JSON list of C-alpha atoms in Angstrom, two decimals:
[
{"chain": "A", "resi": 1419, "resn": "MET", "atom": "CA", "xyz": [273.18, 186.36, -32.76]},
{"chain": "A", "resi": 1420, "resn": "ASN", "atom": "CA", "xyz": [270.99, 188.64, -30.67]},
{"chain": "A", "resi": 1421, "resn": "MET", "atom": "CA", "xyz": [268.62, 190.50, -32.98]},
{"chain": "A", "resi": 1422, "resn": "ASN", "atom": "CA", "xyz": [266.59, 192.15, -30.21]},
{"chain": "A", "resi": 1423, "resn": "LEU", "atom": "CA", "xyz": [268.42, 195.36, -29.50]},
{"chain": "A", "resi": 1424, "resn": "GLN", "atom": "CA", "xyz": [267.65, 197.81, -26.71]},
{"chain": "A", "resi": 1425, "resn": "THR", "atom": "CA", "xyz": [268.77, 201.32, -25.87]},
{"chain": "A", "resi": 1426, "resn": "GLU", "atom": "CA", "xyz": [267.92, 203.56, -22.96]},
{"chain": "A", "resi": 1427, "resn": "ARG", "atom": "CA", "xyz": [264.58, 204.53, -24.57]},
{"chain": "A", "resi": 1428, "resn": "LEU", "atom": "CA", "xyz": [264.05, 202.18, -27.52]},
{"chain": "A", "resi": 1429, "resn": "ASN", "atom": "CA", "xyz": [263.55, 198.58, -28.59]},
{"chain": "A", "resi": 1430, "resn": "LEU", "atom": "CA", "xyz": [264.86, 197.63, -32.02]},
{"chain": "A", "resi": 1431, "resn": "ASN", "atom": "CA", "xyz": [263.42, 194.29, -33.05]},
{"chain": "A", "resi": 1432, "resn": "PRO", "atom": "CA", "xyz": [263.32, 192.47, -36.37]},
{"chain": "A", "resi": 1433, "resn": "VAL", "atom": "CA", "xyz": [260.22, 193.60, -38.26]},
{"chain": "A", "resi": 1434, "resn": "SER", "atom": "CA", "xyz": [257.22, 191.31, -37.90]},
{"chain": "A", "resi": 1435, "resn": "GLU", "atom": "CA", "xyz": [253.77, 190.97, -39.40]},
{"chain": "A", "resi": 1436, "resn": "LYS", "atom": "CA", "xyz": [252.35, 192.99, -36.50]},
{"chain": "A", "resi": 1437, "resn": "ASP", "atom": "CA", "xyz": [254.28, 196.01, -37.81]},
{"chain": "A", "resi": 1438, "resn": "ILE", "atom": "CA", "xyz": [252.71, 196.01, -41.29]},
{"chain": "A", "resi": 1439, "resn": "GLU", "atom": "CA", "xyz": [249.98, 198.59, -40.63]},
{"chain": "A", "resi": 1440, "resn": "ASP", "atom": "CA", "xyz": [252.41, 200.93, -38.85]},
{"chain": "A", "resi": 1441, "resn": "ILE", "atom": "CA", "xyz": [254.96, 200.60, -41.66]},
{"chain": "A", "resi": 1442, "resn": "PHE", "atom": "CA", "xyz": [252.30, 201.31, -44.28]},
{"chain": "A", "resi": 1443, "resn": "ALA", "atom": "CA", "xyz": [251.21, 204.42, -42.36]},
{"chain": "A", "resi": 1444, "resn": "LEU", "atom": "CA", "xyz": [254.83, 205.58, -41.94]},
{"chain": "A", "resi": 1445, "resn": "GLN", "atom": "CA", "xyz": [255.77, 205.13, -45.58]},
{"chain": "A", "resi": 1446, "resn": "SER", "atom": "CA", "xyz": [252.56, 206.78, -46.76]},
{"chain": "A", "resi": 1447, "resn": "LEU", "atom": "CA", "xyz": [253.31, 210.03, -44.93]},
{"chain": "A", "resi": 1448, "resn": "GLU", "atom": "CA", "xyz": [254.32, 212.97, -47.11]},
{"chain": "A", "resi": 1449, "resn": "GLU", "atom": "CA", "xyz": [257.06, 213.86, -44.62]},
{"chain": "A", "resi": 1450, "resn": "THR", "atom": "CA", "xyz": [258.59, 210.38, -44.90]},
{"chain": "A", "resi": 1451, "resn": "ALA", "atom": "CA", "xyz": [258.13, 210.09, -48.65]},
{"chain": "A", "resi": 1452, "resn": "ARG", "atom": "CA", "xyz": [259.88, 213.39, -49.35]},
{"chain": "A", "resi": 1453, "resn": "PHE", "atom": "CA", "xyz": [263.39, 211.91, -49.10]},
{"chain": "A", "resi": 1454, "resn": "ASN", "atom": "CA", "xyz": [262.55, 208.24, -49.67]},
{"chain": "A", "resi": 1455, "resn": "THR", "atom": "CA", "xyz": [263.96, 206.74, -52.87]},
{"chain": "A", "resi": 1456, "resn": "SER", "atom": "CA", "xyz": [261.55, 203.81, -52.69]},
{"chain": "A", "resi": 1457, "resn": "LYS", "atom": "CA", "xyz": [258.09, 203.97, -54.17]},
{"chain": "A", "resi": 1458, "resn": "VAL", "atom": "CA", "xyz": [255.36, 205.02, -51.73]},
{"chain": "A", "resi": 1459, "resn": "PRO", "atom": "CA", "xyz": [253.11, 201.99, -51.18]},
{"chain": "A", "resi": 1460, "resn": "GLU", "atom": "CA", "xyz": [249.68, 202.41, -52.73]},
{"chain": "A", "resi": 1461, "resn": "THR", "atom": "CA", "xyz": [248.10, 199.58, -50.76]},
{"chain": "A", "resi": 1462, "resn": "ILE", "atom": "CA", "xyz": [248.75, 197.77, -47.52]},
{"chain": "A", "resi": 1463, "resn": "GLU", "atom": "CA", "xyz": [249.28, 194.64, -49.65]},
{"chain": "A", "resi": 1464, "resn": "GLU", "atom": "CA", "xyz": [252.39, 196.22, -51.18]},
{"chain": "A", "resi": 1465, "resn": "THR", "atom": "CA", "xyz": [253.71, 196.91, -47.69]},
{"chain": "A", "resi": 1466, "resn": "LYS", "atom": "CA", "xyz": [252.87, 193.36, -46.61]},
{"chain": "A", "resi": 1467, "resn": "GLU", "atom": "CA", "xyz": [254.91, 191.94, -49.52]},
{"chain": "A", "resi": 1468, "resn": "THR", "atom": "CA", "xyz": [257.89, 194.12, -48.61]},
{"chain": "A", "resi": 1469, "resn": "VAL", "atom": "CA", "xyz": [257.71, 193.28, -44.90]},
{"chain": "A", "resi": 1470, "resn": "GLU", "atom": "CA", "xyz": [257.41, 189.55, -45.64]},
{"chain": "A", "resi": 1471, "resn": "LYS", "atom": "CA", "xyz": [260.65, 189.76, -47.67]},
{"chain": "A", "resi": 1472, "resn": "TRP", "atom": "CA", "xyz": [262.34, 191.57, -44.78]},
{"chain": "A", "resi": 1473, "resn": "ILE", "atom": "CA", "xyz": [261.14, 188.91, -42.32]},
{"chain": "A", "resi": 1474, "resn": "ILE", "atom": "CA", "xyz": [262.52, 186.09, -44.49]},
{"chain": "A", "resi": 1475, "resn": "GLU", "atom": "CA", "xyz": [265.86, 187.88, -44.92]},
{"chain": "A", "resi": 1476, "resn": "ASN", "atom": "CA", "xyz": [266.16, 188.66, -41.18]},
{"chain": "A", "resi": 1477, "resn": "LYS", "atom": "CA", "xyz": [265.80, 184.94, -40.39]},
{"chain": "A", "resi": 1478, "resn": "LYS", "atom": "CA", "xyz": [268.52, 183.69, -42.75]},
{"chain": "A", "resi": 1479, "resn": "ASP", "atom": "CA", "xyz": [271.68, 182.26, -41.18]},
{"chain": "A", "resi": 1480, "resn": "LYS", "atom": "CA", "xyz": [273.81, 184.43, -43.45]},
{"chain": "A", "resi": 1481, "resn": "ALA", "atom": "CA", "xyz": [271.48, 187.39, -43.78]},
{"chain": "A", "resi": 1482, "resn": "LYS", "atom": "CA", "xyz": [272.65, 190.20, -46.05]},
{"chain": "A", "resi": 1483, "resn": "GLN", "atom": "CA", "xyz": [270.02, 192.62, -44.85]},
{"chain": "A", "resi": 1484, "resn": "PHE", "atom": "CA", "xyz": [268.64, 193.43, -41.40]},
{"chain": "A", "resi": 1485, "resn": "THR", "atom": "CA", "xyz": [265.46, 195.46, -40.94]},
{"chain": "A", "resi": 1486, "resn": "PHE", "atom": "CA", "xyz": [264.32, 196.52, -37.49]},
{"chain": "A", "resi": 1487, "resn": "ALA", "atom": "CA", "xyz": [261.13, 198.11, -36.19]},
{"chain": "A", "resi": 1488, "resn": "VAL", "atom": "CA", "xyz": [261.87, 200.87, -33.70]},
{"chain": "A", "resi": 1489, "resn": "HIS", "atom": "CA", "xyz": [259.53, 201.05, -30.69]},
{"chain": "A", "resi": 1490, "resn": "LEU", "atom": "CA", "xyz": [259.49, 203.27, -27.63]},
{"chain": "A", "resi": 1491, "resn": "LEU", "atom": "CA", "xyz": [260.74, 201.09, -24.78]},
{"chain": "A", "resi": 1492, "resn": "ASN", "atom": "CA", "xyz": [258.10, 201.78, -22.14]},
{"chain": "A", "resi": 1493, "resn": "GLU", "atom": "CA", "xyz": [255.10, 202.23, -24.41]},
{"chain": "A", "resi": 1494, "resn": "ASN", "atom": "CA", "xyz": [255.87, 199.68, -27.14]},
{"chain": "A", "resi": 1495, "resn": "GLN", "atom": "CA", "xyz": [254.78, 202.33, -29.66]},
{"chain": "A", "resi": 1496, "resn": "PHE", "atom": "CA", "xyz": [256.10, 201.95, -33.22]},
{"chain": "A", "resi": 1497, "resn": "ILE", "atom": "CA", "xyz": [258.05, 205.05, -34.26]},
{"chain": "A", "resi": 1498, "resn": "GLY", "atom": "CA", "xyz": [259.98, 203.92, -37.32]},
{"chain": "A", "resi": 1499, "resn": "LEU", "atom": "CA", "xyz": [262.38, 201.63, -39.11]},
{"chain": "A", "resi": 1500, "resn": "ILE", "atom": "CA", "xyz": [266.13, 201.21, -39.26]},
{"chain": "A", "resi": 1501, "resn": "GLY", "atom": "CA", "xyz": [268.10, 198.82, -41.40]},
{"chain": "A", "resi": 1502, "resn": "MET", "atom": "CA", "xyz": [271.50, 197.61, -42.46]},
{"chain": "A", "resi": 1503, "resn": "ASN", "atom": "CA", "xyz": [272.41, 196.14, -45.85]},
{"chain": "A", "resi": 1504, "resn": "LEU", "atom": "CA", "xyz": [275.67, 194.22, -45.93]},
{"chain": "A", "resi": 1505, "resn": "GLY", "atom": "CA", "xyz": [278.15, 194.59, -48.77]},
{"chain": "A", "resi": 1506, "resn": "LYS", "atom": "CA", "xyz": [280.51, 191.92, -50.08]},
{"chain": "A", "resi": 1507, "resn": "GLU", "atom": "CA", "xyz": [281.78, 189.77, -47.23]},
{"chain": "A", "resi": 1508, "resn": "HIS", "atom": "CA", "xyz": [285.45, 190.35, -48.11]},
{"chain": "A", "resi": 1509, "resn": "TYR", "atom": "CA", "xyz": [285.04, 194.13, -47.65]},
{"chain": "A", "resi": 1510, "resn": "LYS", "atom": "CA", "xyz": [283.29, 193.86, -44.25]},
{"chain": "A", "resi": 1511, "resn": "ASN", "atom": "CA", "xyz": [281.10, 196.85, -45.01]},
{"chain": "A", "resi": 1512, "resn": "ALA", "atom": "CA", "xyz": [277.44, 197.79, -44.85]},
{"chain": "A", "resi": 1513, "resn": "GLU", "atom": "CA", "xyz": [275.04, 200.62, -45.53]},
{"chain": "A", "resi": 1514, "resn": "VAL", "atom": "CA", "xyz": [272.54, 201.84, -42.94]},
{"chain": "A", "resi": 1515, "resn": "TRP", "atom": "CA", "xyz": [269.22, 203.63, -43.40]},
{"chain": "A", "resi": 1516, "resn": "PHE", "atom": "CA", "xyz": [266.42, 204.85, -41.18]},
{"chain": "A", "resi": 1517, "resn": "GLN", "atom": "CA", "xyz": [262.89, 206.27, -41.35]},
{"chain": "A", "resi": 1518, "resn": "LEU", "atom": "CA", "xyz": [261.13, 207.72, -38.33]},
{"chain": "A", "resi": 1519, "resn": "HIS", "atom": "CA", "xyz": [257.62, 209.08, -38.04]},
{"chain": "A", "resi": 1520, "resn": "TYR", "atom": "CA", "xyz": [257.81, 212.89, -38.11]},
{"chain": "A", "resi": 1521, "resn": "LYS", "atom": "CA", "xyz": [256.13, 213.13, -34.68]},
{"chain": "A", "resi": 1522, "resn": "PHE", "atom": "CA", "xyz": [259.33, 211.62, -33.26]},
{"chain": "A", "resi": 1523, "resn": "TRP", "atom": "CA", "xyz": [261.85, 213.82, -35.07]},
{"chain": "A", "resi": 1524, "resn": "ASN", "atom": "CA", "xyz": [264.17, 216.09, -33.05]},
{"chain": "A", "resi": 1525, "resn": "LYS", "atom": "CA", "xyz": [263.97, 213.95, -29.92]},
{"chain": "A", "resi": 1526, "resn": "GLY", "atom": "CA", "xyz": [267.24, 212.04, -30.37]},
{"chain": "A", "resi": 1527, "resn": "TYR", "atom": "CA", "xyz": [265.56, 208.75, -31.32]},
{"chain": "A", "resi": 1528, "resn": "ALA", "atom": "CA", "xyz": [267.19, 208.51, -34.75]},
{"chain": "A", "resi": 1529, "resn": "THR", "atom": "CA", "xyz": [270.62, 209.16, -33.25]},
{"chain": "A", "resi": 1530, "resn": "GLU", "atom": "CA", "xyz": [270.01, 206.65, -30.47]},
{"chain": "A", "resi": 1531, "resn": "SER", "atom": "CA", "xyz": [268.80, 203.92, -32.82]},
{"chain": "A", "resi": 1532, "resn": "LEU", "atom": "CA", "xyz": [271.60, 204.56, -35.33]},
{"chain": "A", "resi": 1533, "resn": "ASN", "atom": "CA", "xyz": [274.22, 204.34, -32.57]},
{"chain": "A", "resi": 1534, "resn": "LYS", "atom": "CA", "xyz": [272.76, 200.96, -31.58]},
{"chain": "A", "resi": 1535, "resn": "ILE", "atom": "CA", "xyz": [272.85, 199.71, -35.18]},
{"chain": "A", "resi": 1536, "resn": "LEU", "atom": "CA", "xyz": [276.47, 200.83, -35.47]},
{"chain": "A", "resi": 1537, "resn": "ASP", "atom": "CA", "xyz": [277.23, 198.84, -32.29]},
{"chain": "A", "resi": 1538, "resn": "PHE", "atom": "CA", "xyz": [275.48, 195.83, -33.84]},
{"chain": "A", "resi": 1539, "resn": "GLY", "atom": "CA", "xyz": [277.48, 196.18, -37.05]},
{"chain": "A", "resi": 1540, "resn": "PHE", "atom": "CA", "xyz": [280.88, 196.66, -35.45]},
{"chain": "A", "resi": 1541, "resn": "GLU", "atom": "CA", "xyz": [280.51, 194.35, -32.43]},
{"chain": "A", "resi": 1542, "resn": "GLU", "atom": "CA", "xyz": [278.19, 191.54, -33.58]},
{"chain": "A", "resi": 1543, "resn": "LEU", "atom": "CA", "xyz": [278.95, 191.48, -37.31]},
{"chain": "A", "resi": 1544, "resn": "LYS", "atom": "CA", "xyz": [282.62, 192.54, -36.99]},
{"chain": "A", "resi": 1545, "resn": "LEU", "atom": "CA", "xyz": [282.28, 195.07, -39.81]},
{"chain": "A", "resi": 1546, "resn": "HIS", "atom": "CA", "xyz": [285.14, 197.36, -40.80]},
{"chain": "A", "resi": 1547, "resn": "ARG", "atom": "CA", "xyz": [283.15, 200.18, -42.46]},
{"chain": "A", "resi": 1548, "resn": "ILE", "atom": "CA", "xyz": [279.55, 201.37, -42.30]},
{"chain": "A", "resi": 1549, "resn": "GLU", "atom": "CA", "xyz": [278.19, 203.85, -44.82]},
{"chain": "A", "resi": 1550, "resn": "ALA", "atom": "CA", "xyz": [275.06, 205.95, -45.23]},
{"chain": "A", "resi": 1551, "resn": "GLY", "atom": "CA", "xyz": [273.75, 208.39, -47.77]},
{"chain": "A", "resi": 1552, "resn": "CYS", "atom": "CA", "xyz": [271.13, 211.10, -47.79]},
{"chain": "A", "resi": 1553, "resn": "ALA", "atom": "CA", "xyz": [269.76, 213.85, -49.98]},
{"chain": "A", "resi": 1554, "resn": "ILE", "atom": "CA", "xyz": [271.69, 217.06, -49.45]},
{"chain": "A", "resi": 1555, "resn": "ASP", "atom": "CA", "xyz": [268.48, 218.86, -48.45]},
{"chain": "A", "resi": 1556, "resn": "ASN", "atom": "CA", "xyz": [267.69, 216.27, -45.77]},
{"chain": "A", "resi": 1557, "resn": "ILE", "atom": "CA", "xyz": [269.05, 218.38, -42.93]},
{"chain": "A", "resi": 1558, "resn": "GLY", "atom": "CA", "xyz": [267.69, 216.05, -40.24]},
{"chain": "A", "resi": 1559, "resn": "SER", "atom": "CA", "xyz": [269.52, 213.00, -41.59]},
{"chain": "A", "resi": 1560, "resn": "VAL", "atom": "CA", "xyz": [272.71, 215.00, -42.16]},
{"chain": "A", "resi": 1561, "resn": "SER", "atom": "CA", "xyz": [272.58, 216.01, -38.49]},
{"chain": "A", "resi": 1562, "resn": "VAL", "atom": "CA", "xyz": [271.97, 212.44, -37.27]},
{"chain": "A", "resi": 1563, "resn": "LEU", "atom": "CA", "xyz": [274.80, 210.99, -39.36]},
{"chain": "A", "resi": 1564, "resn": "GLU", "atom": "CA", "xyz": [277.24, 213.60, -38.11]},
{"chain": "A", "resi": 1565, "resn": "LYS", "atom": "CA", "xyz": [276.11, 213.26, -34.47]},
{"chain": "A", "resi": 1566, "resn": "VAL", "atom": "CA", "xyz": [277.07, 209.56, -34.44]},
{"chain": "A", "resi": 1567, "resn": "GLY", "atom": "CA", "xyz": [280.53, 210.35, -35.80]},
{"chain": "A", "resi": 1568, "resn": "MET", "atom": "CA", "xyz": [280.10, 209.54, -39.47]},
{"chain": "A", "resi": 1569, "resn": "LEU", "atom": "CA", "xyz": [282.25, 211.62, -41.80]},
{"chain": "A", "resi": 1570, "resn": "ARG", "atom": "CA", "xyz": [281.00, 213.14, -45.03]},
{"chain": "A", "resi": 1571, "resn": "GLU", "atom": "CA", "xyz": [283.15, 211.59, -47.74]},
{"chain": "A", "resi": 1572, "resn": "ALA", "atom": "CA", "xyz": [281.27, 212.38, -50.93]},
{"chain": "A", "resi": 1573, "resn": "HIS", "atom": "CA", "xyz": [278.91, 214.69, -52.73]},
{"chain": "A", "resi": 1574, "resn": "THR", "atom": "CA", "xyz": [277.42, 212.81, -55.66]},
{"chain": "A", "resi": 1575, "resn": "ARG", "atom": "CA", "xyz": [275.43, 214.76, -58.20]},
{"chain": "A", "resi": 1576, "resn": "LYS", "atom": "CA", "xyz": [271.86, 213.80, -59.13]},
{"chain": "A", "resi": 1577, "resn": "LEU", "atom": "CA", "xyz": [272.02, 210.30, -57.65]},
{"chain": "A", "resi": 1578, "resn": "LEU", "atom": "CA", "xyz": [268.72, 209.99, -55.80]},
{"chain": "A", "resi": 1579, "resn": "PRO", "atom": "CA", "xyz": [265.40, 209.60, -57.62]},
{"chain": "A", "resi": 1580, "resn": "LEU", "atom": "CA", "xyz": [263.07, 211.48, -55.27]},
{"chain": "A", "resi": 1581, "resn": "GLN", "atom": "CA", "xyz": [259.45, 212.41, -55.89]},
{"chain": "A", "resi": 1582, "resn": "SER", "atom": "CA", "xyz": [260.57, 216.00, -56.49]},
{"chain": "A", "resi": 1583, "resn": "GLY", "atom": "CA", "xyz": [263.18, 214.94, -59.08]},
{"chain": "A", "resi": 1584, "resn": "TRP", "atom": "CA", "xyz": [266.83, 213.98, -59.03]},
{"chain": "A", "resi": 1585, "resn": "SER", "atom": "CA", "xyz": [268.72, 214.98, -55.89]},
{"chain": "A", "resi": 1586, "resn": "ASP", "atom": "CA", "xyz": [272.38, 215.23, -55.04]},
{"chain": "A", "resi": 1587, "resn": "ASN", "atom": "CA", "xyz": [273.55, 212.83, -52.33]},
{"chain": "A", "resi": 1588, "resn": "TYR", "atom": "CA", "xyz": [275.95, 213.17, -49.43]},
{"chain": "A", "resi": 1589, "resn": "GLY", "atom": "CA", "xyz": [277.90, 209.99, -48.72]},
{"chain": "A", "resi": 1590, "resn": "TYR", "atom": "CA", "xyz": [278.93, 209.32, -45.12]},
{"chain": "A", "resi": 1591, "resn": "ALA", "atom": "CA", "xyz": [281.00, 206.58, -43.50]},
{"chain": "A", "resi": 1592, "resn": "ILE", "atom": "CA", "xyz": [282.47, 205.51, -40.20]},
{"chain": "A", "resi": 1593, "resn": "LEU", "atom": "CA", "xyz": [285.18, 202.92, -39.59]},
{"chain": "A", "resi": 1594, "resn": "SER", "atom": "CA", "xyz": [285.39, 200.48, -36.71]},
{"chain": "A", "resi": 1595, "resn": "THR", "atom": "CA", "xyz": [288.58, 202.31, -35.66]},
{"chain": "A", "resi": 1596, "resn": "ASP", "atom": "CA", "xyz": [287.01, 205.79, -35.73]},
{"chain": "A", "resi": 1597, "resn": "LYS", "atom": "CA", "xyz": [286.14, 207.61, -32.54]},
{"chain": "A", "resi": 1598, "resn": "ARG", "atom": "CA", "xyz": [282.41, 207.37, -31.91]},
{"chain": "A", "resi": 1599, "resn": "LYS", "atom": "CA", "xyz": [280.43, 210.27, -30.51]}
]
C-alpha cells in the first residue's frame, strides 16, 4: 500500500522521527491547542513518545491508525498533521482528523490534504464511511469538512473536553457513494 501521498501542493508522508520537533512546536501553539482534545505536550519527550507510537502503528500490516506529516511539496516545509483512525473492520468506517499550523490556515491546505486522505480511505482502504468531528466554534474545521462534501449529521452536547471547558461537537460524515466536491 502506498503511504506516500501527494497533491498538487503537498506531500503527506507517514510521520517520522525527523518530524518530532515540528510536531512539538505545532501542538504547543495556543491556536492549535484551542480545539485540541489531547493534552498539550509539556516536553519534547512527550511528543517523541506519541510520534514513536504513531510510527509503529503506521508500519503494521493491519494498521488501525494512519498518521501523516503534511509538508509543502516544493519546500519540504512541515505545516501540520492529518490522520485516520479505522473503526471495526466489518463496518468499513474511519474517523479523520487534522491539525495545521495557523500560518497555513485559509490557504486551502487543510481541504487539499483532507481530500487526499478521503481518496486514500475510499480507494486504497475500500472504506464505506468516513467521519469527522469538531467543536461547534471551530469555524475553520467546519468549513473544511463541508468543502470536501462531508455532511453534518449530529450535534452532540458537551462532548469535547477542551482547555476552555466542555464543548458541543458537530459530527460529519461522507460515504463512498456520496458526491465529492
